[in-house]
Tab-separated table of N, CA, C and O in Angstrom:
chain	number	residue	atom	x	y	z
A	1	MET	N	95.421	67.766	49.026
A	1	MET	CA	94.995	68.097	47.327
A	1	MET	C	96.445	68.352	46.393
A	1	MET	O	97.330	68.308	47.088
A	2	PHE	N	95.554	67.632	45.062
A	2	PHE	CA	96.240	68.079	44.591
A	2	PHE	C	96.540	69.061	43.981
A	2	PHE	O	95.114	69.784	43.990
A	3	PRO	N	97.580	69.281	43.068
A	3	PRO	CA	97.875	70.626	42.237
A	3	PRO	C	96.667	70.168	40.671
A	3	PRO	O	96.584	68.983	40.214
A	4	GLY	N	96.007	71.554	40.500
A	4	GLY	CA	95.082	71.409	39.520
A	4	GLY	C	93.311	71.245	40.212
A	4	GLY	O	92.269	70.737	39.766
A	5	SER	N	93.640	70.402	41.413
A	5	SER	CA	91.707	70.496	41.828
A	5	SER	C	91.033	71.059	42.000
A	5	SER	O	91.555	72.289	42.245
A	6	PRO	N	89.780	71.101	42.184
A	6	PRO	CA	89.174	72.843	42.191
A	6	PRO	C	89.125	73.565	43.702
A	6	PRO	O	89.101	74.174	43.261
A	7	ALA	N	89.215	72.554	44.822
A	7	ALA	CA	89.849	72.658	45.666
A	7	ALA	C	91.007	73.593	45.740
A	7	ALA	O	91.058	75.066	46.552
A	8	ALA	N	92.281	73.865	45.002
A	8	ALA	CA	93.597	73.812	45.177
A	8	ALA	C	93.337	74.871	44.293
A	8	ALA	O	94.756	76.082	44.517
A	9	ASP	N	92.766	75.154	43.459
A	9	ASP	CA	92.912	76.303	42.361
A	9	ASP	C	91.846	77.141	42.401
A	9	ASP	O	90.424	77.059	41.947
A	10	LYS	N	92.486	78.383	43.284
A	10	LYS	CA	91.335	79.501	43.027
A	10	LYS	C	91.979	80.264	41.902
A	10	LYS	O	92.478	81.656	42.281
A	11	PRO	N	91.764	80.785	40.966
A	11	PRO	CA	92.036	81.508	40.027
A	11	PRO	C	91.606	83.475	40.279
A	11	PRO	O	90.699	83.212	40.918
A	12	LYS	N	91.710	83.629	40.327
A	12	LYS	CA	91.744	85.653	40.627
A	12	LYS	C	92.557	85.747	39.465
A	12	LYS	O	93.728	86.326	39.187
A	13	ILE	N	92.104	87.177	38.853
A	13	ILE	CA	91.548	88.093	37.931
A	13	ILE	C	92.144	89.094	38.976
A	13	ILE	O	91.092	90.672	39.561
A	14	GLU	N	93.209	89.287	38.308
A	14	GLU	CA	93.912	91.086	38.824
A	14	GLU	C	93.419	92.124	37.605
A	14	GLU	O	93.769	92.224	36.276
A	15	GLU	N	92.842	93.392	38.764
A	15	GLU	CA	92.876	94.945	37.523
A	15	GLU	C	94.320	95.098	38.283
A	15	GLU	O	94.882	96.365	39.018
A	16	ILE	N	94.719	95.744	36.049
A	16	ILE	CA	95.990	96.542	36.877
A	16	ILE	C	95.504	98.388	36.213
A	16	ILE	O	94.866	98.289	35.165
A	17	ASN	N	95.920	98.722	37.788
A	17	ASN	CA	95.770	100.713	37.159
A	17	ASN	C	96.659	101.107	35.973
A	17	ASN	O	97.587	100.977	37.124
A	18	LEU	N	96.610	101.726	35.125
A	18	LEU	CA	97.620	102.270	34.048
A	18	LEU	C	97.712	103.443	34.807
A	18	LEU	O	98.477	104.521	33.808
A	19	ASN	N	97.504	103.911	34.906
A	19	ASN	CA	96.916	105.790	34.908
A	19	ASN	C	98.134	105.905	36.417
A	19	ASN	O	98.306	105.390	37.309
A	20	GLY	N	98.841	107.046	36.293
A	20	GLY	CA	100.078	106.975	36.528
A	20	GLY	C	100.861	108.333	35.759
A	20	GLY	O	100.465	108.132	34.472
A	21	SER	N	102.055	108.125	36.883
A	21	SER	CA	103.230	108.902	35.538
A	21	SER	C	103.334	108.081	34.959
A	21	SER	O	103.703	106.629	34.546
A	22	ASP	N	104.235	108.662	33.922
A	22	ASP	CA	105.340	107.392	32.426
A	22	ASP	C	106.132	106.408	33.320
A	22	ASP	O	106.527	105.601	33.870
A	23	ARG	N	106.307	107.253	34.605
A	23	ARG	CA	108.056	106.414	35.639
A	23	ARG	C	106.656	105.463	36.025
A	23	ARG	O	107.028	104.200	35.904
A	24	ARG	N	105.710	104.848	36.370
A	24	ARG	CA	104.640	104.578	37.226
A	24	ARG	C	104.653	103.056	36.011
A	24	ARG	O	104.315	102.050	36.050
A	25	LEU	N	104.563	103.968	33.932
A	25	LEU	CA	104.057	102.890	33.229
A	25	LEU	C	105.763	101.933	33.263
A	25	LEU	O	105.549	100.470	32.631
A	26	LEU	N	106.991	102.216	32.975
A	26	LEU	CA	107.948	101.655	33.040
A	26	LEU	C	108.079	100.368	34.345
A	26	LEU	O	107.926	99.625	34.390
A	27	LYS	N	107.578	101.596	35.377
A	27	LYS	CA	107.971	100.219	36.633
A	27	LYS	C	106.823	99.390	36.675
A	27	LYS	O	106.844	97.628	36.840
A	28	ILE	N	105.573	99.359	36.273
A	28	ILE	CA	104.397	98.432	35.708
A	28	ILE	C	105.056	97.418	34.652
A	28	ILE	O	105.435	95.908	35.282
A	29	SER	N	105.798	97.402	33.496
A	29	SER	CA	106.170	96.813	32.918
A	29	SER	C	107.350	95.763	32.920
A	29	SER	O	107.081	94.769	33.095
A	30	GLN	N	108.004	96.712	33.940
A	30	GLN	CA	109.735	95.883	34.199
A	30	GLN	C	109.086	94.914	35.622
A	30	GLN	O	109.831	93.948	35.728
A	31	GLU	N	108.833	95.288	36.712
A	31	GLU	CA	107.831	94.179	37.664
A	31	GLU	C	107.019	93.024	36.961
A	31	GLU	O	107.044	92.063	37.418
A	32	ARG	N	106.504	93.123	36.208
A	32	ARG	CA	105.858	92.422	34.822
A	32	ARG	C	106.276	91.557	34.221
A	32	ARG	O	105.927	90.327	33.290
A	33	VAL	N	107.686	92.004	33.854
A	33	VAL	CA	108.139	91.523	32.978
A	33	VAL	C	107.599	91.303	31.512
A	33	VAL	O	107.474	90.456	30.956
A	34	LEU	N	106.967	92.693	31.492
A	34	LEU	CA	105.978	92.472	30.354
A	34	LEU	C	107.286	93.015	28.985
A	34	LEU	O	106.804	93.221	27.379
A	35	ALA	N	108.206	93.621	29.497
A	35	ALA	CA	108.960	94.036	27.694
A	35	ALA	C	108.160	95.182	26.510
A	35	ALA	O	108.878	95.275	26.306
A	36	LEU	N	107.370	96.048	26.951
A	36	LEU	CA	107.031	96.890	26.928
A	36	LEU	C	107.679	98.016	27.258
A	36	LEU	O	108.350	99.082	28.339
A	37	ASN	N	107.657	98.657	25.883
A	37	ASN	CA	108.339	100.097	26.461
A	37	ASN	C	107.060	101.554	26.762
A	37	ASN	O	105.828	100.856	26.714
A	38	LEU	N	107.503	102.513	26.989
A	38	LEU	CA	107.080	103.766	27.645
A	38	LEU	C	106.297	104.229	25.887
A	38	LEU	O	104.953	104.372	27.003
A	39	GLU	N	106.261	103.683	25.285
A	39	GLU	CA	105.206	104.671	24.212
A	39	GLU	C	104.735	103.537	24.398
A	39	GLU	O	103.301	103.832	24.728
A	40	GLU	N	104.552	101.304	23.878
A	40	GLU	CA	104.122	101.392	24.334
A	40	GLU	C	102.833	100.843	25.335
A	40	GLU	O	101.362	100.899	25.613
A	41	MET	N	103.161	101.628	26.239
A	41	MET	CA	102.353	101.290	27.836
A	41	MET	C	101.728	102.950	27.601
A	41	MET	O	100.488	103.041	28.130
A	42	SER	N	102.438	103.400	26.834
A	42	SER	CA	101.052	104.231	26.719
A	42	SER	C	99.799	104.484	25.539
A	42	SER	O	99.055	105.342	25.772
A	43	VAL	N	100.052	103.692	25.170
A	43	VAL	CA	99.081	103.264	24.360
A	43	VAL	C	97.792	102.386	24.708
A	43	VAL	O	96.463	102.699	24.694
A	44	LEU	N	98.401	101.787	25.229
A	44	LEU	CA	97.185	101.051	26.430
A	44	LEU	C	97.108	101.748	27.546
A	44	LEU	O	95.119	102.145	27.672
A	45	ARG	N	97.414	102.453	28.554
A	45	ARG	CA	96.937	103.784	29.041
A	45	ARG	C	96.104	104.570	28.481
A	45	ARG	O	94.548	103.943	29.003
A	46	ASP	N	95.615	104.972	27.345
A	46	ASP	CA	95.271	105.573	26.384
A	46	ASP	C	94.032	105.394	26.427
A	46	ASP	O	93.020	105.713	25.723
A	47	TYR	N	94.481	104.550	26.366
A	47	TYR	CA	92.839	103.320	25.040
A	47	TYR	C	91.303	102.862	26.627
A	47	TYR	O	91.358	103.365	25.398
A	48	LEU	N	92.865	102.839	27.073
A	48	LEU	CA	91.274	102.848	28.671
A	48	LEU	C	90.837	104.445	29.306
A	48	LEU	O	89.840	104.924	29.767
A	49	LYS	N	90.966	105.526	28.526
A	49	LYS	CA	91.018	106.998	28.720
A	49	LYS	C	90.290	107.050	27.420
A	49	LYS	O	88.252	108.514	27.561
A	50	ASP	N	89.587	106.430	26.530
A	50	ASP	CA	88.882	105.987	25.450
A	50	ASP	C	86.728	105.692	26.000
A	50	ASP	O	86.438	105.180	26.281
A	51	LYS	N	85.862	107.289	26.214
A	51	LYS	CA	84.737	106.409	26.232
A	51	LYS	C	83.852	105.121	25.777
A	51	LYS	O	83.182	105.028	26.437
A	52	GLY	N	84.510	105.489	24.448
A	52	GLY	CA	83.396	104.719	23.607
A	52	GLY	C	83.633	103.085	24.363
A	52	GLY	O	83.501	102.574	24.200
A	53	VAL	N	85.876	103.039	23.999
A	53	VAL	CA	86.061	102.318	24.679
A	53	VAL	C	85.752	101.385	26.425
A	53	VAL	O	84.939	100.167	25.890
A	54	LEU	N	85.766	102.359	27.023
A	54	LEU	CA	84.900	101.946	28.179
A	54	LEU	C	83.364	101.049	27.996
A	54	LEU	O	83.001	100.378	28.804
A	55	LYS	N	82.683	102.097	26.923
A	55	LYS	CA	81.267	101.453	27.263
A	55	LYS	C	81.600	100.451	26.508
A	55	LYS	O	80.423	99.217	27.128
A	56	GLU	N	82.370	100.400	25.628
A	56	GLU	CA	81.989	98.536	25.276
A	56	GLU	C	82.612	97.238	26.479
A	56	GLU	O	81.622	96.503	26.269
A	57	ARG	N	83.844	98.002	26.940
A	57	ARG	CA	83.873	96.970	27.924
A	57	ARG	C	83.071	96.549	29.022
A	57	ARG	O	83.200	95.862	29.679
A	58	LYS	N	81.917	97.322	29.442
A	58	LYS	CA	80.732	97.573	30.261
A	58	LYS	C	80.299	96.904	30.026
A	58	LYS	O	79.766	95.886	30.408
A	59	LYS	N	79.795	96.419	28.320
A	59	LYS	CA	79.253	95.299	28.150
A	59	LYS	C	78.933	94.173	27.773
A	59	LYS	O	78.485	92.825	28.270
A	60	VAL	N	80.374	94.406	28.235
A	60	VAL	CA	80.633	92.470	28.660
A	60	VAL	C	81.550	92.152	29.941
A	60	VAL	O	82.791	91.509	30.191
A	61	GLY	N	81.673	92.715	31.334
A	61	GLY	CA	81.420	92.907	32.294
A	61	GLY	C	83.060	93.298	32.503
A	61	GLY	O	83.310	93.291	33.692
A	62	LEU	N	84.198	93.803	31.872
A	62	LEU	CA	84.959	94.562	32.317
A	62	LEU	C	85.096	96.329	32.639
A	62	LEU	O	83.851	97.178	32.220
A	63	GLY	N	85.757	96.312	33.587
A	63	GLY	CA	85.911	97.720	34.301
A	63	GLY	C	87.431	98.911	33.741
A	63	GLY	O	87.443	98.615	31.793
A	64	GLY	N	87.505	99.600	34.104
A	64	GLY	CA	87.908	100.778	33.198
A	64	GLY	C	89.951	100.648	33.683
A	64	GLY	O	90.297	101.215	33.382
A	65	LYS	N	90.112	99.297	34.144
A	65	LYS	CA	91.115	99.050	34.474
A	65	LYS	C	91.084	97.329	33.556
A	65	LYS	O	90.873	96.811	33.777
A	66	MET	N	93.083	97.727	33.591
A	66	MET	CA	93.119	96.497	31.945
A	66	MET	C	93.499	95.240	33.203
A	66	MET	O	93.806	95.929	34.025
A	67	THR	N	93.102	93.750	32.540
A	67	THR	CA	93.145	92.491	33.561
A	67	THR	C	94.708	92.749	33.461
A	67	THR	O	95.172	92.368	32.275
A	68	ASP	N	95.054	91.127	34.048
A	68	ASP	CA	96.742	90.724	34.453
A	68	ASP	C	96.856	90.649	32.836
A	68	ASP	O	97.728	90.237	32.057
A	69	VAL	N	95.206	89.964	32.344
A	69	VAL	CA	95.401	88.764	31.258
A	69	VAL	C	95.580	89.483	30.681
A	69	VAL	O	96.194	89.212	29.523
A	70	GLU	N	94.590	90.256	30.614
A	70	GLU	CA	94.296	91.214	28.865
A	70	GLU	C	95.208	91.628	28.399
A	70	GLU	O	96.831	91.622	27.462
A	71	LEU	N	96.806	92.115	29.952
A	71	LEU	CA	98.268	93.442	29.828
A	71	LEU	C	98.755	92.023	28.769
A	71	LEU	O	99.604	92.723	27.717
A	72	GLU	N	99.073	91.390	29.770
A	72	GLU	CA	100.423	89.795	29.022
A	72	GLU	C	99.704	89.046	28.076
A	72	GLU	O	100.392	89.042	27.485
A	73	CYS	N	98.357	89.513	27.674
A	73	CYS	CA	98.728	88.778	26.341
A	73	CYS	C	98.853	89.828	25.251
A	73	CYS	O	99.774	89.691	24.302
A	74	LEU	N	98.609	91.025	25.622
A	74	LEU	CA	99.175	92.255	24.915
A	74	LEU	C	100.616	92.406	25.329
A	74	LEU	O	101.095	92.044	23.376
A	75	ALA	N	101.407	92.509	25.752
A	75	ALA	CA	102.948	92.265	25.613
A	75	ALA	C	103.034	91.313	25.116
A	75	ALA	O	104.067	91.172	24.567
A	76	GLN	N	102.168	89.668	25.454
A	76	GLN	CA	103.058	88.726	24.439
A	76	GLN	C	102.844	89.510	23.043
A	76	GLN	O	103.392	88.021	21.782
A	77	THR	N	101.507	89.492	22.286
A	77	THR	CA	101.936	89.848	21.340
A	77	THR	C	103.016	91.475	20.567
A	77	THR	O	102.865	91.103	19.077
A	78	TRP	N	103.171	91.452	21.384
A	78	TRP	CA	103.847	92.339	20.821
A	78	TRP	C	105.333	92.593	21.367
A	78	TRP	O	106.141	93.441	20.898
A	79	SER	N	105.326	91.086	21.210
A	79	SER	CA	107.170	90.757	22.426
A	79	SER	C	107.929	90.373	21.253
A	79	SER	O	107.279	91.106	19.652
A	80	GLU	N	109.434	91.190	21.083
A	80	GLU	CA	109.981	90.956	20.042
A	80	GLU	C	110.058	89.190	19.086
A	80	GLU	O	110.202	88.832	18.264
A	81	HIS	N	109.404	88.669	20.658
A	81	HIS	CA	109.645	87.195	20.168
A	81	HIS	C	108.009	86.852	18.067
A	81	HIS	O	108.136	86.563	17.972
A	82	CYS	N	107.067	87.971	19.051
A	82	CYS	CA	106.024	87.346	17.761
A	82	CYS	C	106.100	88.898	16.526
A	82	CYS	O	105.610	88.450	15.812
A	83	LYS	N	106.563	89.927	17.085
A	83	LYS	CA	106.174	90.961	16.358
A	83	LYS	C	108.296	91.369	15.811
A	83	LYS	O	107.913	92.428	15.012
A	84	HIS	N	108.952	90.366	16.760
A	84	HIS	CA	109.869	90.829	15.960
A	84	HIS	C	110.418	92.997	16.115
A	84	HIS	O	111.172	93.420	14.681
A	85	LYS	N	110.648	93.098	17.033
A	85	LYS	CA	110.232	94.985	17.633
A	85	LYS	C	111.976	95.587	16.855
A	85	LYS	O	112.005	96.601	16.270
A	86	ILE	N	113.128	95.025	17.225
A	86	ILE	CA	113.869	95.159	17.098
A	86	ILE	C	114.314	95.398	15.963
A	86	ILE	O	115.333	95.964	15.075
A	87	PHE	N	114.174	94.267	14.764
A	87	PHE	CA	114.807	94.377	13.600
A	87	PHE	C	112.989	95.044	12.728
A	87	PHE	O	113.781	95.058	11.340
A	88	ASN	N	112.389	95.727	12.883
A	88	ASN	CA	111.791	96.307	12.406
A	88	ASN	C	112.291	97.415	12.434
A	88	ASN	O	112.374	98.019	13.189
A	89	SER	N	112.176	97.994	10.998
A	89	SER	CA	112.924	99.342	10.277
A	89	SER	C	112.468	99.808	9.689
A	89	SER	O	111.465	98.927	8.636
A	90	LEU	N	112.140	100.936	9.101
A	90	LEU	CA	111.670	102.065	8.448
A	90	LEU	C	112.582	101.685	6.770
A	90	LEU	O	113.693	102.230	6.709
A	91	ILE	N	112.306	100.802	5.550
A	91	ILE	CA	113.656	101.135	4.810
A	91	ILE	C	112.799	102.311	3.510
A	91	ILE	O	112.167	101.992	3.351
A	92	THR	N	114.403	103.085	3.191
A	92	THR	CA	114.208	103.958	2.429
A	92	THR	C	115.215	103.439	1.322
A	92	THR	O	115.775	102.744	0.737
A	93	TYR	N	114.042	103.323	0.026
A	93	TYR	CA	114.552	102.054	-0.966
A	93	TYR	C	114.234	103.155	-2.636
A	93	TYR	O	112.687	103.382	-2.586
A	94	ARG	N	114.867	103.576	-3.436
A	94	ARG	CA	114.641	103.834	-4.616
A	94	ARG	C	114.354	103.033	-5.738
A	94	ARG	O	115.090	101.756	-6.209
A	95	ASP	N	112.546	102.598	-5.799
A	95	ASP	CA	112.230	102.610	-7.149
A	95	ASP	C	113.270	101.371	-8.117
A	95	ASP	O	113.412	102.761	-9.243
A	96	GLU	N	112.443	100.885	-9.748
A	96	GLU	CA	113.436	101.035	-10.991
A	96	GLU	C	112.747	102.959	-11.730
A	96	GLU	O	113.787	102.314	-12.342
A	97	LYS	N	111.776	103.272	-11.354
A	97	LYS	CA	111.369	104.214	-11.961
A	97	LYS	C	112.027	105.662	-11.206
A	97	LYS	O	111.980	106.373	-11.386
A	98	GLY	N	113.101	105.452	-10.502
A	98	GLY	CA	113.936	106.313	-9.503
A	98	GLY	C	112.993	107.366	-8.660
A	98	GLY	O	113.340	108.134	-7.637
A	99	ARG	N	112.312	106.691	-7.980
A	99	ARG	CA	110.961	107.132	-6.938
A	99	ARG	C	111.456	106.366	-6.547
A	99	ARG	O	111.545	105.254	-5.613
A	100	THR	N	111.148	107.506	-4.477
A	100	THR	CA	112.227	107.412	-3.744
A	100	THR	C	110.900	106.225	-3.010
A	100	THR	O	109.235	107.494	-3.048
A	101	GLN	N	111.162	106.012	-1.797
A	101	GLN	CA	109.977	104.753	-1.020
A	101	GLN	C	109.980	104.073	0.016
A	101	GLN	O	111.127	103.946	0.200
A	102	LYS	N	109.874	104.926	0.652
A	102	LYS	CA	109.751	103.559	2.817
A	102	LYS	C	108.655	103.472	3.228
A	102	LYS	O	107.344	103.515	3.007
A	103	ASN	N	109.295	102.406	3.301
A	103	ASN	CA	108.163	100.996	3.996
A	103	ASN	C	109.049	100.489	5.198
A	103	ASN	O	109.880	100.463	5.418
A	104	ARG	N	108.580	99.968	5.947
A	104	ARG	CA	108.879	99.433	7.358
A	104	ARG	C	108.356	97.525	7.275
A	104	ARG	O	107.724	96.694	6.045
A	105	PHE	N	109.074	97.301	7.319
A	105	PHE	CA	109.982	95.800	7.425
A	105	PHE	C	110.271	95.450	8.441
A	105	PHE	O	111.002	95.807	9.159
A	106	ALA	N	110.069	93.803	9.383
A	106	ALA	CA	110.228	93.932	10.058
A	106	ALA	C	110.461	92.130	9.584
A	106	ALA	O	110.779	91.397	8.488
A	107	VAL	N	112.004	91.830	9.810
A	107	VAL	CA	113.285	90.586	9.313
A	107	VAL	C	112.566	89.627	10.428
A	107	VAL	O	113.145	89.802	11.829
């Protein structure tokens, strides 16, 4: 068989259990090279605890665990490459009327 032939290509969707300790979340991020920090991994874990979210996921055939595809897509979306996490900072400045303003900017 050659690569890409229907017989050779048997895609499998893996479900990732994000329940567990902070250490476990960081291990998942590290092992899968997601580059997500604890706060980001916690957001994903907590998202899957929402009853409304679980109900909507069930309607489209998804379960209570994040798929490997979902996890990778979110990690890519939140990556330094796409979001500029490192250069994303809170900037405080004074406008022309002397008012202090704070805004989050990505460089």
